[in-house]
């Protein structure tokens, strides 16, 4: 089944674009959480067991906080760069 873009009105096109953007945002969030979990688990848990020690919990919390802080800085910087590039044209 293919979409005939000539038969899609502006409102439908906007709805489709919004849906695609939401799906991409969800996918990006899931990927971010997976990377954060993998990275922090590898860095903080030397011997996996049925529970985390208090030091492992603290390490994972700090690692997650640092990872999210870094991700937010990169995201803001990237968004600002895109904004500057768009203003040039």
PDB file of N, CA and C in Angstrom, residues 15-83:
ATOM      1  N   UNK A  15      -0.768  15.807  10.336  1.00  0.00           N
ATOM      2  CA  UNK A  15      -1.018  14.730  11.281  1.00  0.00           C
ATOM      3  C   UNK A  15      -0.012  13.596  11.089  1.00  0.00           C
ATOM      4  N   UNK A  16       0.254  13.260   9.852  1.00  0.00           N
ATOM      5  CA  UNK A  16       1.226  12.205   9.561  1.00  0.00           C
ATOM      6  C   UNK A  16       2.613  12.611  10.044  1.00  0.00           C
ATOM      7  N   UNK A  17       2.996  13.846   9.770  1.00  0.00           N
ATOM      8  CA  UNK A  17       4.310  14.331  10.202  1.00  0.00           C
ATOM      9  C   UNK A  17       4.411  14.335  11.729  1.00  0.00           C
ATOM     10  N   UNK A  18       3.347  14.759  12.409  1.00  0.00           N
ATOM     11  CA  UNK A  18       3.356  14.775  13.875  1.00  0.00           C
ATOM     12  C   UNK A  18       3.492  13.356  14.413  1.00  0.00           C
ATOM     13  N   UNK A  19       2.805  12.421  13.801  1.00  0.00           N
ATOM     14  CA  UNK A  19       2.880  11.025  14.227  1.00  0.00           C
ATOM     15  C   UNK A  19       4.291  10.470  14.028  1.00  0.00           C
ATOM     16  N   UNK A  20       4.886  10.746  12.902  1.00  0.00           N
ATOM     17  CA  UNK A  20       6.250  10.290  12.624  1.00  0.00           C
ATOM     18  C   UNK A  20       7.229  10.912  13.618  1.00  0.00           C
ATOM     19  N   UNK A  21       7.063  12.202  13.912  1.00  0.00           N
ATOM     20  CA  UNK A  21       7.947  12.867  14.861  1.00  0.00           C
ATOM     21  C   UNK A  21       7.820  12.258  16.254  1.00  0.00           C
ATOM     22  N   UNK A  22       6.584  11.926  16.652  1.00  0.00           N
ATOM     23  CA  UNK A  22       6.378  11.294  17.956  1.00  0.00           C
ATOM     24  C   UNK A  22       7.037   9.922  18.006  1.00  0.00           C
ATOM     25  N   UNK A  23       6.904   9.170  16.933  1.00  0.00           N
ATOM     26  CA  UNK A  23       7.513   7.842  16.888  1.00  0.00           C
ATOM     27  C   UNK A  23       9.032   7.929  16.948  1.00  0.00           C
ATOM     28  N   UNK A  24       9.601   8.910  16.242  1.00  0.00           N
ATOM     29  CA  UNK A  24      11.054   9.095  16.277  1.00  0.00           C
ATOM     30  C   UNK A  24      11.523   9.526  17.664  1.00  0.00           C
ATOM     31  N   UNK A  25      10.759  10.408  18.307  1.00  0.00           N
ATOM     32  CA  UNK A  25      11.116  10.853  19.653  1.00  0.00           C
ATOM     33  C   UNK A  25      11.087   9.678  20.632  1.00  0.00           C
ATOM     34  N   UNK A  26      10.076   8.832  20.516  1.00  0.00           N
ATOM     35  CA  UNK A  26       9.983   7.657  21.376  1.00  0.00           C
ATOM     36  C   UNK A  26      11.149   6.706  21.126  1.00  0.00           C
ATOM     37  N   UNK A  27      11.463   6.485  19.874  1.00  0.00           N
ATOM     38  CA  UNK A  27      12.584   5.606  19.525  1.00  0.00           C
ATOM     39  C   UNK A  27      13.898   6.170  20.069  1.00  0.00           C
ATOM     40  N   UNK A  28      14.088   7.471  19.942  1.00  0.00           N
ATOM     41  CA  UNK A  28      15.315   8.095  20.454  1.00  0.00           C
ATOM     42  C   UNK A  28      15.400   7.980  21.970  1.00  0.00           C
ATOM     43  N   UNK A  29      14.275   8.166  22.662  1.00  0.00           N
ATOM     44  CA  UNK A  29      14.264   8.051  24.119  1.00  0.00           C
ATOM     45  C   UNK A  29      14.591   6.623  24.542  1.00  0.00           C
ATOM     46  N   UNK A  30      14.018   5.641  23.853  1.00  0.00           N
ATOM     47  CA  UNK A  30      14.300   4.245  24.185  1.00  0.00           C
ATOM     48  C   UNK A  30      15.769   3.917  23.950  1.00  0.00           C
ATOM     49  N   UNK A  31      16.314   4.424  22.863  1.00  0.00           N
ATOM     50  CA  UNK A  31      17.731   4.184  22.566  1.00  0.00           C
ATOM     51  C   UNK A  31      18.625   4.838  23.610  1.00  0.00           C
ATOM     52  N   UNK A  32      18.271   6.051  24.026  1.00  0.00           N
ATOM     53  CA  UNK A  32      19.039   6.759  25.052  1.00  0.00           C
ATOM     54  C   UNK A  32      19.040   5.969  26.351  1.00  0.00           C
ATOM     55  N   UNK A  33      17.875   5.490  26.770  1.00  0.00           N
ATOM     56  CA  UNK A  33      17.793   4.727  28.014  1.00  0.00           C
ATOM     57  C   UNK A  33      18.563   3.410  27.931  1.00  0.00           C
ATOM     58  N   UNK A  34      18.529   2.777  26.770  1.00  0.00           N
ATOM     59  CA  UNK A  34      19.264   1.517  26.599  1.00  0.00           C
ATOM     60  C   UNK A  34      20.772   1.754  26.696  1.00  0.00           C
ATOM     61  N   UNK A  35      21.244   2.806  26.034  1.00  0.00           N
ATOM     62  CA  UNK A  35      22.678   3.113  26.093  1.00  0.00           C
ATOM     63  C   UNK A  35      23.105   3.491  27.505  1.00  0.00           C
ATOM     64  N   UNK A  36      22.271   4.299  28.169  1.00  0.00           N
ATOM     65  CA  UNK A  36      22.567   4.715  29.534  1.00  0.00           C
ATOM     66  C   UNK A  36      22.643   3.488  30.437  1.00  0.00           C
ATOM     67  N   UNK A  37      21.666   2.606  30.333  1.00  0.00           N
ATOM     68  CA  UNK A  37      21.649   1.397  31.162  1.00  0.00           C
ATOM     69  C   UNK A  37      22.875   0.527  30.912  1.00  0.00           C
ATOM     70  N   UNK A  38      23.188   0.299  29.649  1.00  0.00           N
ATOM     71  CA  UNK A  38      24.340  -0.534  29.310  1.00  0.00           C
ATOM     72  C   UNK A  38      25.640   0.065  29.840  1.00  0.00           C
ATOM     73  N   UNK A  39      25.825   1.334  29.567  1.00  0.00           N
ATOM     74  CA  UNK A  39      27.074   2.001  29.956  1.00  0.00           C
ATOM     75  C   UNK A  39      27.241   2.010  31.477  1.00  0.00           C
ATOM     76  N   UNK A  40      26.196   2.400  32.182  1.00  0.00           N
ATOM     77  CA  UNK A  40      26.310   2.517  33.637  1.00  0.00           C
ATOM     78  C   UNK A  40      26.386   1.149  34.314  1.00  0.00           C
ATOM     79  N   UNK A  41      25.680   0.169  33.786  1.00  0.00           N
ATOM     80  CA  UNK A  41      25.769  -1.171  34.361  1.00  0.00           C
ATOM     81  C   UNK A  41      27.188  -1.707  34.216  1.00  0.00           C
ATOM     82  N   UNK A  42      27.753  -1.569  33.028  1.00  0.00           N
ATOM     83  CA  UNK A  42      29.124  -2.061  32.801  1.00  0.00           C
ATOM     84  C   UNK A  42      30.133  -1.339  33.691  1.00  0.00           C
ATOM     85  N   UNK A  43      29.907  -0.034  33.904  1.00  0.00           N
ATOM     86  CA  UNK A  43      30.853   0.748  34.696  1.00  0.00           C
ATOM     87  C   UNK A  43      30.714   0.501  36.197  1.00  0.00           C
ATOM     88  N   UNK A  44      29.512   0.135  36.632  1.00  0.00           N
ATOM     89  CA  UNK A  44      29.253   0.112  38.074  1.00  0.00           C
ATOM     90  C   UNK A  44      29.080  -1.275  38.694  1.00  0.00           C
ATOM     91  N   UNK A  45      28.733  -2.261  37.899  1.00  0.00           N
ATOM     92  CA  UNK A  45      28.447  -3.581  38.463  1.00  0.00           C
ATOM     93  C   UNK A  45      29.528  -4.559  38.007  1.00  0.00           C
ATOM     94  N   UNK A  46      30.421  -4.899  38.941  1.00  0.00           N
ATOM     95  CA  UNK A  46      31.510  -5.803  38.604  1.00  0.00           C
ATOM     96  C   UNK A  46      31.067  -7.265  38.679  1.00  0.00           C
ATOM     97  N   UNK A  47      30.259  -7.590  39.674  1.00  0.00           N
ATOM     98  CA  UNK A  47      29.791  -8.968  39.866  1.00  0.00           C
ATOM     99  C   UNK A  47      28.262  -8.965  39.955  1.00  0.00           C
ATOM    100  N   UNK A  48      27.588  -9.209  38.844  1.00  0.00           N
ATOM    101  CA  UNK A  48      26.119  -9.222  38.887  1.00  0.00           C
ATOM    102  C   UNK A  48      25.588 -10.251  39.875  1.00  0.00           C
ATOM    103  N   UNK A  49      24.564  -9.861  40.611  1.00  0.00           N
ATOM    104  CA  UNK A  49      23.904 -10.769  41.546  1.00  0.00           C
ATOM    105  C   UNK A  49      22.415 -10.440  41.563  1.00  0.00           C
ATOM    106  N   UNK A  50      21.701 -10.966  42.525  1.00  0.00           N
ATOM    107  CA  UNK A  50      20.252 -10.769  42.560  1.00  0.00           C
ATOM    108  C   UNK A  50      19.847  -9.369  43.022  1.00  0.00           C
ATOM    109  N   UNK A  51      20.784  -8.624  43.596  1.00  0.00           N
ATOM    110  CA  UNK A  51      20.488  -7.247  44.013  1.00  0.00           C
ATOM    111  C   UNK A  51      21.748  -6.390  43.893  1.00  0.00           C
ATOM    112  N   UNK A  52      21.542  -5.095  43.932  1.00  0.00           N
ATOM    113  CA  UNK A  52      22.659  -4.153  43.836  1.00  0.00           C
ATOM    114  C   UNK A  52      23.084  -3.713  45.231  1.00  0.00           C
ATOM    115  N   UNK A  53      24.372  -3.602  45.417  1.00  0.00           N
ATOM    116  CA  UNK A  53      24.871  -3.073  46.695  1.00  0.00           C
ATOM    117  C   UNK A  53      24.611  -1.570  46.736  1.00  0.00           C
ATOM    118  N   UNK A  54      24.745  -0.985  47.901  1.00  0.00           N
ATOM    119  CA  UNK A  54      24.513   0.463  48.016  1.00  0.00           C
ATOM    120  C   UNK A  54      25.537   1.245  47.192  1.00  0.00           C
ATOM    121  N   UNK A  55      26.773   0.766  47.130  1.00  0.00           N
ATOM    122  CA  UNK A  55      27.785   1.469  46.333  1.00  0.00           C
ATOM    123  C   UNK A  55      27.484   1.351  44.836  1.00  0.00           C
ATOM    124  N   UNK A  56      26.959   0.191  44.414  1.00  0.00           N
ATOM    125  CA  UNK A  56      26.567   0.036  43.002  1.00  0.00           C
ATOM    126  C   UNK A  56      25.384   0.944  42.669  1.00  0.00           C
ATOM    127  N   UNK A  57      24.425   1.027  43.567  1.00  0.00           N
ATOM    128  CA  UNK A  57      23.277   1.906  43.356  1.00  0.00           C
ATOM    129  C   UNK A  57      23.713   3.358  43.235  1.00  0.00           C
ATOM    130  N   UNK A  58      24.621   3.761  44.123  1.00  0.00           N
ATOM    131  CA  UNK A  58      25.133   5.136  44.096  1.00  0.00           C
ATOM    132  C   UNK A  58      25.888   5.398  42.791  1.00  0.00           C
ATOM    133  N   UNK A  59      26.706   4.449  42.389  1.00  0.00           N
ATOM    134  CA  UNK A  59      27.474   4.577  41.145  1.00  0.00           C
ATOM    135  C   UNK A  59      26.535   4.705  39.943  1.00  0.00           C
ATOM    136  N   UNK A  60      25.515   3.857  39.895  1.00  0.00           N
ATOM    137  CA  UNK A  60      24.562   3.899  38.768  1.00  0.00           C
ATOM    138  C   UNK A  60      23.823   5.232  38.747  1.00  0.00           C
ATOM    139  N   UNK A  61      23.428   5.714  39.911  1.00  0.00           N
ATOM    140  CA  UNK A  61      22.738   7.011  39.985  1.00  0.00           C
ATOM    141  C   UNK A  61      23.632   8.134  39.475  1.00  0.00           C
ATOM    142  N   UNK A  62      24.873   8.160  39.950  1.00  0.00           N
ATOM    143  CA  UNK A  62      25.806   9.208  39.520  1.00  0.00           C
ATOM    144  C   UNK A  62      26.128   9.085  38.030  1.00  0.00           C
ATOM    145  N   UNK A  63      26.342   7.873  37.572  1.00  0.00           N
ATOM    146  CA  UNK A  63      26.637   7.634  36.160  1.00  0.00           C
ATOM    147  C   UNK A  63      25.463   8.102  35.292  1.00  0.00           C
ATOM    148  N   UNK A  64      24.253   7.746  35.706  1.00  0.00           N
ATOM    149  CA  UNK A  64      23.054   8.137  34.954  1.00  0.00           C
ATOM    150  C   UNK A  64      22.907   9.655  34.914  1.00  0.00           C
ATOM    151  N   UNK A  65      23.140  10.290  36.051  1.00  0.00           N
ATOM    152  CA  UNK A  65      23.056  11.757  36.110  1.00  0.00           C
ATOM    153  C   UNK A  65      24.069  12.404  35.171  1.00  0.00           C
ATOM    154  N   UNK A  66      25.310  11.916  35.204  1.00  0.00           N
ATOM    155  CA  UNK A  66      26.353  12.469  34.321  1.00  0.00           C
ATOM    156  C   UNK A  66      26.009  12.232  32.857  1.00  0.00           C
ATOM    157  N   UNK A  67      25.526  11.034  32.551  1.00  0.00           N
ATOM    158  CA  UNK A  67      25.169  10.694  31.171  1.00  0.00           C
ATOM    159  C   UNK A  67      24.067  11.619  30.666  1.00  0.00           C
ATOM    160  N   UNK A  68      23.030  11.829  31.487  1.00  0.00           N
ATOM    161  CA  UNK A  68      21.916  12.691  31.085  1.00  0.00           C
ATOM    162  C   UNK A  68      22.370  14.153  30.973  1.00  0.00           C
ATOM    163  N   UNK A  69      23.223  14.604  31.887  1.00  0.00           N
ATOM    164  CA  UNK A  69      23.749  15.969  31.802  1.00  0.00           C
ATOM    165  C   UNK A  69      24.513  16.163  30.492  1.00  0.00           C
ATOM    166  N   UNK A  70      25.363  15.210  30.172  1.00  0.00           N
ATOM    167  CA  UNK A  70      26.140  15.294  28.928  1.00  0.00           C
ATOM    168  C   UNK A  70      25.207  15.256  27.717  1.00  0.00           C
ATOM    169  N   UNK A  71      24.232  14.365  27.738  1.00  0.00           N
ATOM    170  CA  UNK A  71      23.281  14.257  26.625  1.00  0.00           C
ATOM    171  C   UNK A  71      22.521  15.564  26.448  1.00  0.00           C
ATOM    172  N   UNK A  72      22.101  16.182  27.554  1.00  0.00           N
ATOM    173  CA  UNK A  72      21.373  17.457  27.473  1.00  0.00           C
ATOM    174  C   UNK A  72      22.247  18.572  26.901  1.00  0.00           C
ATOM    175  N   UNK A  73      23.505  18.609  27.290  1.00  0.00           N
ATOM    176  CA  UNK A  73      24.420  19.622  26.757  1.00  0.00           C
ATOM    177  C   UNK A  73      24.604  19.431  25.260  1.00  0.00           C
ATOM    178  N   UNK A  74      24.841  18.200  24.845  1.00  0.00           N
ATOM    179  CA  UNK A  74      25.018  17.910  23.414  1.00  0.00           C
ATOM    180  C   UNK A  74      23.736  18.256  22.646  1.00  0.00           C
ATOM    181  N   UNK A  75      22.589  17.900  23.182  1.00  0.00           N
ATOM    182  CA  UNK A  75      21.317  18.181  22.506  1.00  0.00           C
ATOM    183  C   UNK A  75      21.080  19.679  22.354  1.00  0.00           C
ATOM    184  N   UNK A  76      21.318  20.436  23.423  1.00  0.00           N
ATOM    185  CA  UNK A  76      21.132  21.893  23.346  1.00  0.00           C
ATOM    186  C   UNK A  76      22.098  22.517  22.339  1.00  0.00           C
ATOM    187  N   UNK A  77      23.347  22.067  22.380  1.00  0.00           N
ATOM    188  CA  UNK A  77      24.346  22.595  21.458  1.00  0.00           C
ATOM    189  C   UNK A  77      23.958  22.287  20.019  1.00  0.00           C
ATOM    190  N   UNK A  78      23.519  21.076  19.774  1.00  0.00           N
ATOM    191  CA  UNK A  78      23.095  20.668  18.427  1.00  0.00           C
ATOM    192  C   UNK A  78      21.885  21.475  17.968  1.00  0.00           C
ATOM    193  N   UNK A  79      20.906  21.642  18.851  1.00  0.00           N
ATOM    194  CA  UNK A  79      19.702  22.421  18.501  1.00  0.00           C
ATOM    195  C   UNK A  79      20.073  23.870  18.200  1.00  0.00           C
ATOM    196  N   UNK A  80      20.968  24.448  18.990  1.00  0.00           N
ATOM    197  CA  UNK A  80      21.404  25.830  18.740  1.00  0.00           C
ATOM    198  C   UNK A  80      22.140  25.940  17.412  1.00  0.00           C
ATOM    199  N   UNK A  81      22.935  24.942  17.102  1.00  0.00           N
ATOM    200  CA  UNK A  81      23.673  24.949  15.834  1.00  0.00           C
ATOM    201  C   UNK A  81      22.701  24.883  14.653  1.00  0.00           C
ATOM    202  N   UNK A  82      21.715  24.025  14.745  1.00  0.00           N
ATOM    203  CA  UNK A  82      20.711  23.925  13.681  1.00  0.00           C
ATOM    204  C   UNK A  82      19.971  25.241  13.527  1.00  0.00           C
ATOM    205  N   UNK A  83      19.613  25.854  14.656  1.00  0.00           N
ATOM    206  CA  UNK A  83      18.902  27.131  14.624  1.00  0.00           C
ATOM    207  C   UNK A  83      19.742  28.203  13.936  1.00  0.00           C
TER     208      UNK A  83
END
